[in-house]
PDB file of C-alpha atoms in Angstrom:
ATOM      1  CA  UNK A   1     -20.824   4.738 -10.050  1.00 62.00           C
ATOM      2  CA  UNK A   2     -18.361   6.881  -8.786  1.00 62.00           C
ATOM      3  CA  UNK A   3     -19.705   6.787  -5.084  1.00 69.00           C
ATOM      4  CA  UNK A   4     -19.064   2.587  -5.628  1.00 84.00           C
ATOM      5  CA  UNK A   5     -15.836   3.046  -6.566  1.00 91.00           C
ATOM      6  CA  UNK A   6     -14.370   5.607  -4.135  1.00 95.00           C
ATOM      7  CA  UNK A   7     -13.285   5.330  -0.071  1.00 96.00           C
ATOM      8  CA  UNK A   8     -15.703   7.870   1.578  1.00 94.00           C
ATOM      9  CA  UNK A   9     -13.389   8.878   4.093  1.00 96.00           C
ATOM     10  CA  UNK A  10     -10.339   9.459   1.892  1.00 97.00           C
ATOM     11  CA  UNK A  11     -11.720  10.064  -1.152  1.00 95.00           C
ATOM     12  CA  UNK A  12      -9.191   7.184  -2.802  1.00 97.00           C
ATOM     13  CA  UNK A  13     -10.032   4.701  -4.822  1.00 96.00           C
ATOM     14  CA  UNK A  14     -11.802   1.645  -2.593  1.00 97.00           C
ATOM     15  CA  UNK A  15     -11.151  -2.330  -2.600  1.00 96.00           C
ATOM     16  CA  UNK A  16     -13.051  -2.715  -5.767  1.00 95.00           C
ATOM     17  CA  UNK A  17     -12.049  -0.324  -7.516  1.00 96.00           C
ATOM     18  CA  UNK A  18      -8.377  -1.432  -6.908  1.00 97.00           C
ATOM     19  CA  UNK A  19      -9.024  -4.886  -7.667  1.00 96.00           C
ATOM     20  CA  UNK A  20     -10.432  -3.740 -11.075  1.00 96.00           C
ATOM     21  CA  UNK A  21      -7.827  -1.562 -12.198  1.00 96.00           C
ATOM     22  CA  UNK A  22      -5.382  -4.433 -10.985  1.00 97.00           C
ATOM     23  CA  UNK A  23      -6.624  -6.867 -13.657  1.00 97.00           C
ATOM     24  CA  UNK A  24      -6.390  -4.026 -15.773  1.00 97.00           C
ATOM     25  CA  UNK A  25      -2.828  -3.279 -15.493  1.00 96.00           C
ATOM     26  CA  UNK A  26      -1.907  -7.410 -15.247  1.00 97.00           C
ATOM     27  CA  UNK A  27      -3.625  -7.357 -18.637  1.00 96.00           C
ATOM     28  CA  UNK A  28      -1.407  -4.495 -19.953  1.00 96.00           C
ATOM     29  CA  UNK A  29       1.746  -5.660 -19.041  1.00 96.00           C
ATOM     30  CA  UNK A  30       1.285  -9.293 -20.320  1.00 96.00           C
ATOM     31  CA  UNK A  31       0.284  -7.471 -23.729  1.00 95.00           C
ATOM     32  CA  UNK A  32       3.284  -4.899 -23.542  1.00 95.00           C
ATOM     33  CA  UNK A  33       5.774  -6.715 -21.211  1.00 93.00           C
ATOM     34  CA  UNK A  34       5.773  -3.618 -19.260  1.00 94.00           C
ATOM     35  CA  UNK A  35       6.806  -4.063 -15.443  1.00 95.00           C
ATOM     36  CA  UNK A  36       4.863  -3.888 -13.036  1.00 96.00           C
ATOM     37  CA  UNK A  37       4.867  -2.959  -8.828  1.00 97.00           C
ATOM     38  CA  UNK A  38       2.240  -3.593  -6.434  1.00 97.00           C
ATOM     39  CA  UNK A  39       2.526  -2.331  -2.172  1.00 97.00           C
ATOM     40  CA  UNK A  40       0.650  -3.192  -0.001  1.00 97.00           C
ATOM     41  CA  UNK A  41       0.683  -1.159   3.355  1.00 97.00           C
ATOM     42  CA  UNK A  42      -0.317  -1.087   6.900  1.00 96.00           C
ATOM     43  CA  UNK A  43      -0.289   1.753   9.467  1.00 95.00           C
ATOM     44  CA  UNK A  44       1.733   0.659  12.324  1.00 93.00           C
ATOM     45  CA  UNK A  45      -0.083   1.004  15.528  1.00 90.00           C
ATOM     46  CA  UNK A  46      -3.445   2.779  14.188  1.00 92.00           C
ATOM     47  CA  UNK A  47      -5.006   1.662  17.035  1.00 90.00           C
ATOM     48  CA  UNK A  48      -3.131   3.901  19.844  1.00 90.00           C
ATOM     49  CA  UNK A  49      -4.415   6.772  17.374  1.00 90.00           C
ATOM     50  CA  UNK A  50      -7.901   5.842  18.021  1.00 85.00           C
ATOM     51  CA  UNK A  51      -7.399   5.284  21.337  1.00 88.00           C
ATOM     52  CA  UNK A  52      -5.917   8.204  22.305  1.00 90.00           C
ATOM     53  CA  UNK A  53      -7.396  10.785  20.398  1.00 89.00           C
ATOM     54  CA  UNK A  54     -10.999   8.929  19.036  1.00 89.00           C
ATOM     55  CA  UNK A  55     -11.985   7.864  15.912  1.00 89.00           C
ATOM     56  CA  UNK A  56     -11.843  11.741  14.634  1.00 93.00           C
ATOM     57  CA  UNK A  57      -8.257  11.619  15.370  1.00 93.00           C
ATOM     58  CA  UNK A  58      -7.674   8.421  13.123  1.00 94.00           C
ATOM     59  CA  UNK A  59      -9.705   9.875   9.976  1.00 95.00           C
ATOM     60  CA  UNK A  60      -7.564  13.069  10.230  1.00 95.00           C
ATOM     61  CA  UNK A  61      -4.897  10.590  10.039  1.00 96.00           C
ATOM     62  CA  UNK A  62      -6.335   8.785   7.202  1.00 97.00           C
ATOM     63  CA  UNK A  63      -6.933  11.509   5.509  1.00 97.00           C
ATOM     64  CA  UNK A  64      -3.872  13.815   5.972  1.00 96.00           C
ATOM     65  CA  UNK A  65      -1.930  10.481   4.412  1.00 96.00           C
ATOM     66  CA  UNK A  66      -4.259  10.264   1.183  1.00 97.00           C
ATOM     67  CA  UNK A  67      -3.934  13.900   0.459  1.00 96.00           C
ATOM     68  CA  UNK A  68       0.261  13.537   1.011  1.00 96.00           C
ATOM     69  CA  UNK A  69       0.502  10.361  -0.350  1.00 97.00           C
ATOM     70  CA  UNK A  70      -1.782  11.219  -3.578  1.00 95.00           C
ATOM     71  CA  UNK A  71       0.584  14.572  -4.309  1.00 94.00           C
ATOM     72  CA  UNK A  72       3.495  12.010  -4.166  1.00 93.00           C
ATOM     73  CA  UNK A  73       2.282   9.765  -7.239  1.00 92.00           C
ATOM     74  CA  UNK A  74       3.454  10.266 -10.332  1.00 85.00           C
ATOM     75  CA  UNK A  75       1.439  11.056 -13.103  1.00 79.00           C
ATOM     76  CA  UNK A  76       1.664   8.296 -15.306  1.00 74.00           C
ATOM     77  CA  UNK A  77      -0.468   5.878 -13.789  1.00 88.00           C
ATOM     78  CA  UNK A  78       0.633   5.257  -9.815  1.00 95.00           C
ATOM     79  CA  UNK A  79      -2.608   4.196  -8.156  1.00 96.00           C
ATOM     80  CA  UNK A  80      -3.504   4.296  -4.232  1.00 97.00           C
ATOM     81  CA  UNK A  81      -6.664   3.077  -2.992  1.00 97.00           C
ATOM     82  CA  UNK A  82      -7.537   2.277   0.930  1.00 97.00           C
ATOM     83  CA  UNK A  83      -8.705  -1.587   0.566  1.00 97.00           C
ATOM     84  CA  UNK A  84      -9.185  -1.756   4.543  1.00 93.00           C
ATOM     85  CA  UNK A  85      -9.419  -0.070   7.826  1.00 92.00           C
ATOM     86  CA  UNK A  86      -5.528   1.231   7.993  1.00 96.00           C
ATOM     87  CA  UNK A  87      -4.238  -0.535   4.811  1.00 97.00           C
ATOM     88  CA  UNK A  88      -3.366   1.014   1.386  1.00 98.00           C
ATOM     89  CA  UNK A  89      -2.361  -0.610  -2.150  1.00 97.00           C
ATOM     90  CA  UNK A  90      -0.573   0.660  -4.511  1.00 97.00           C
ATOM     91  CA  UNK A  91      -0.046   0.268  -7.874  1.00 96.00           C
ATOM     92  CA  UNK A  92       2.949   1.326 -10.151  1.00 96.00           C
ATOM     93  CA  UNK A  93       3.328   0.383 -13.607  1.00 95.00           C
ATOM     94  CA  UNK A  94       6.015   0.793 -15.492  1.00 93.00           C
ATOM     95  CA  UNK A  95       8.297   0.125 -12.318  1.00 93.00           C
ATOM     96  CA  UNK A  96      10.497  -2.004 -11.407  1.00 92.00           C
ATOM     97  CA  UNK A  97      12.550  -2.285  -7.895  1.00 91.00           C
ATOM     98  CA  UNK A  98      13.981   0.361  -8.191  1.00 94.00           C
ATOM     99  CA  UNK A  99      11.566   2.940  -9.781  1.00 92.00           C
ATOM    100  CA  UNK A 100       8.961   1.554  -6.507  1.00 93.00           C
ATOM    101  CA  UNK A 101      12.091   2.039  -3.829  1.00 94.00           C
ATOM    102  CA  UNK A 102      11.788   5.456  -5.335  1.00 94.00           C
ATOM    103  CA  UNK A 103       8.307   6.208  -4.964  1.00 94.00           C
ATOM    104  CA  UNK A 104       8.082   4.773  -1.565  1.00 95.00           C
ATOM    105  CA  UNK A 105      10.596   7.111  -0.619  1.00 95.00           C
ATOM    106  CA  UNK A 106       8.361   9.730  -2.084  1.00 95.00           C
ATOM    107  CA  UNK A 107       5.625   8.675   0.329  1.00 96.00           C
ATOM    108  CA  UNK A 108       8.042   8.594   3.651  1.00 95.00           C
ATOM    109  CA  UNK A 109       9.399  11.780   2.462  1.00 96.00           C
ATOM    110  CA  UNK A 110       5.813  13.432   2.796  1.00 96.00           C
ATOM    111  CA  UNK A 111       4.273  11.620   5.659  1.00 95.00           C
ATOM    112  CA  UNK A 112       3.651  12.924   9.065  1.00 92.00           C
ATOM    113  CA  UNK A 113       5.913  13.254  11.431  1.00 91.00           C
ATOM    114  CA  UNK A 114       5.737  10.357  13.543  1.00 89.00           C
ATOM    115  CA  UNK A 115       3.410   8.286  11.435  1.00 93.00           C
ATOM    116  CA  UNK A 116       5.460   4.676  10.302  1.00 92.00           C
ATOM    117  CA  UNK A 117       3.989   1.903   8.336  1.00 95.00           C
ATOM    118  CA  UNK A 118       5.166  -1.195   6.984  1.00 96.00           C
ATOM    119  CA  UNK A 119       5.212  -1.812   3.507  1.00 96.00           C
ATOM    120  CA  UNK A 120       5.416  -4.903   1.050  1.00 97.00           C
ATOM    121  CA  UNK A 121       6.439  -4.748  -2.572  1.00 97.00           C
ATOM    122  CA  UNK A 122       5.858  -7.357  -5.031  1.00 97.00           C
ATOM    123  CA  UNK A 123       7.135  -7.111  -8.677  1.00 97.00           C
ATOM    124  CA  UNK A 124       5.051  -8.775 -10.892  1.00 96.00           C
ATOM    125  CA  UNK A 125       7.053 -11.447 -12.310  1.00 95.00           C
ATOM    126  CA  UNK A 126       5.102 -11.897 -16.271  1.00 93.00           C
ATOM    127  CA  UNK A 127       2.906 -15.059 -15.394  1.00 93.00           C
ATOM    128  CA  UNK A 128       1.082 -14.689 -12.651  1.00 94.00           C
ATOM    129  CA  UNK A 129      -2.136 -13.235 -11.935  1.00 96.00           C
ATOM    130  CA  UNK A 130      -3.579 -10.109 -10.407  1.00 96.00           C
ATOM    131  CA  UNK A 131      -4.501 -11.295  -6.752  1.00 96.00           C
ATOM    132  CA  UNK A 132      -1.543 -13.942  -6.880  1.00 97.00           C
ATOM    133  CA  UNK A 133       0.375 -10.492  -7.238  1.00 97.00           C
ATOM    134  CA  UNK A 134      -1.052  -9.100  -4.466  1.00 96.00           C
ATOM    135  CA  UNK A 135      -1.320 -11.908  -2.783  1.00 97.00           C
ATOM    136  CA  UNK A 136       2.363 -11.990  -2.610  1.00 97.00           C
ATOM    137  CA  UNK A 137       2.892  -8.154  -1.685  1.00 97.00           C
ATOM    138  CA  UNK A 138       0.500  -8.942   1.388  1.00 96.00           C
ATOM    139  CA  UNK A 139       2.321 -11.749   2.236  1.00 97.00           C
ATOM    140  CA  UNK A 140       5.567  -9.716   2.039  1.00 97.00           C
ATOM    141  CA  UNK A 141       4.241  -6.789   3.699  1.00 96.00           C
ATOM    142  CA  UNK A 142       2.509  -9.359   6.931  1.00 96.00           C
ATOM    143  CA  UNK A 143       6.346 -10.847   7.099  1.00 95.00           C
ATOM    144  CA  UNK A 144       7.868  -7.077   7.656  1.00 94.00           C
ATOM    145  CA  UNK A 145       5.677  -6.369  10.647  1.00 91.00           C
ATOM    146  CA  UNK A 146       6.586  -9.966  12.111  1.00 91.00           C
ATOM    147  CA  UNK A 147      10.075  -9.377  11.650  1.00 89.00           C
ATOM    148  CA  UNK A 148      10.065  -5.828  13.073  1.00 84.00           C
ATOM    149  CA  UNK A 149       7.659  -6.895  15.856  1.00 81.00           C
ATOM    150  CA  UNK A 150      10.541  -9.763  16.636  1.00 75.00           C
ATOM    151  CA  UNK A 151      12.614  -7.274  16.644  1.00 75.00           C
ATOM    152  CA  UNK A 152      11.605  -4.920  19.034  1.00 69.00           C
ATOM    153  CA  UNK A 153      10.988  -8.026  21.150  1.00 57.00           C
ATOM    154  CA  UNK A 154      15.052  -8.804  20.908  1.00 52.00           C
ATOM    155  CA  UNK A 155      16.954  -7.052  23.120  1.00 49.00           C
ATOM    156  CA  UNK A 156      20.911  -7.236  23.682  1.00 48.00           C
ATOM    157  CA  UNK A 157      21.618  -7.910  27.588  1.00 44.00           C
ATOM    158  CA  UNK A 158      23.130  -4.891  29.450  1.00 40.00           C
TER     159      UNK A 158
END
């Protein structure tokens, strides 16, 4: 069971074990009221790690950020898992905006040097359901990197 549940690699939690205890904590907060935060987040520019230094260079990578990241949780309930290649959910109950803006600080504060990602928060707002939850923490997350790449794209004339 716990080989079906758990990212070889990392040693997080994997895609279906998130989307499990996802329902899980939906079902808690509608019965408590209890917020609720869900991030979803993407490594910017994985790739160029592979590519430069081979897929051993990317799961040193991927697993230097799941032992940091996991030591930044708190212990009342924060959840990580790797649900793709380069992407990471997490879960925090109890939190709202501001209790998340604090924990993602947490995980900048102990990430690699050099290593960015961009992340999207979604605040579960007492109706809707798990995967419309992350659904919109995706979607928030996928709008960050098109802004930023935009961004990087714009440049004032000389």
């Amino acid at each position: 069971r716990m080989a079906a549940m758990q990212d070889p690699l990392t040693g997080l939690a994997n895609r279906r074990s998130w989307d499990e205890r996802l329902e899980e904590e939906v079902r808690r907060s509608q019965r408590t009221g209890t917020a609720l935060s869900v991030a979803m987040i993407d490594l910017d520019g994985f790739k160029a790690v592979n590519d430069r230094g081979g897929h051993d260079a990317g799961d040193h990578l991927l697993q230097t950020l799941a032992q940091a990241w996991t030591c930044a949780m708190r212990g009342g309930g924060d959840f990580l898992a790797r649900v793709g290649g380069d992407e990471f959910a997490l879960l925090a109950p109890g939190s709202d905006a501001v209790g998340t803006e604090r924990l993602i600080e947490r995980l900048h504060d102990v990430s690699p040097e050099g290593v960015s990602w961009t992340i999207g928060v979604a605040i579960w707002n007492e109706t809707e359901r798990a995967q419309d939850l992350m659904r919109r923490a995706d979607q928030t997350m996928y709008e960050e990197k098109q802004r930023r790449r935009h961004d990087d794209h714009v440049r004032p004339l000389a």
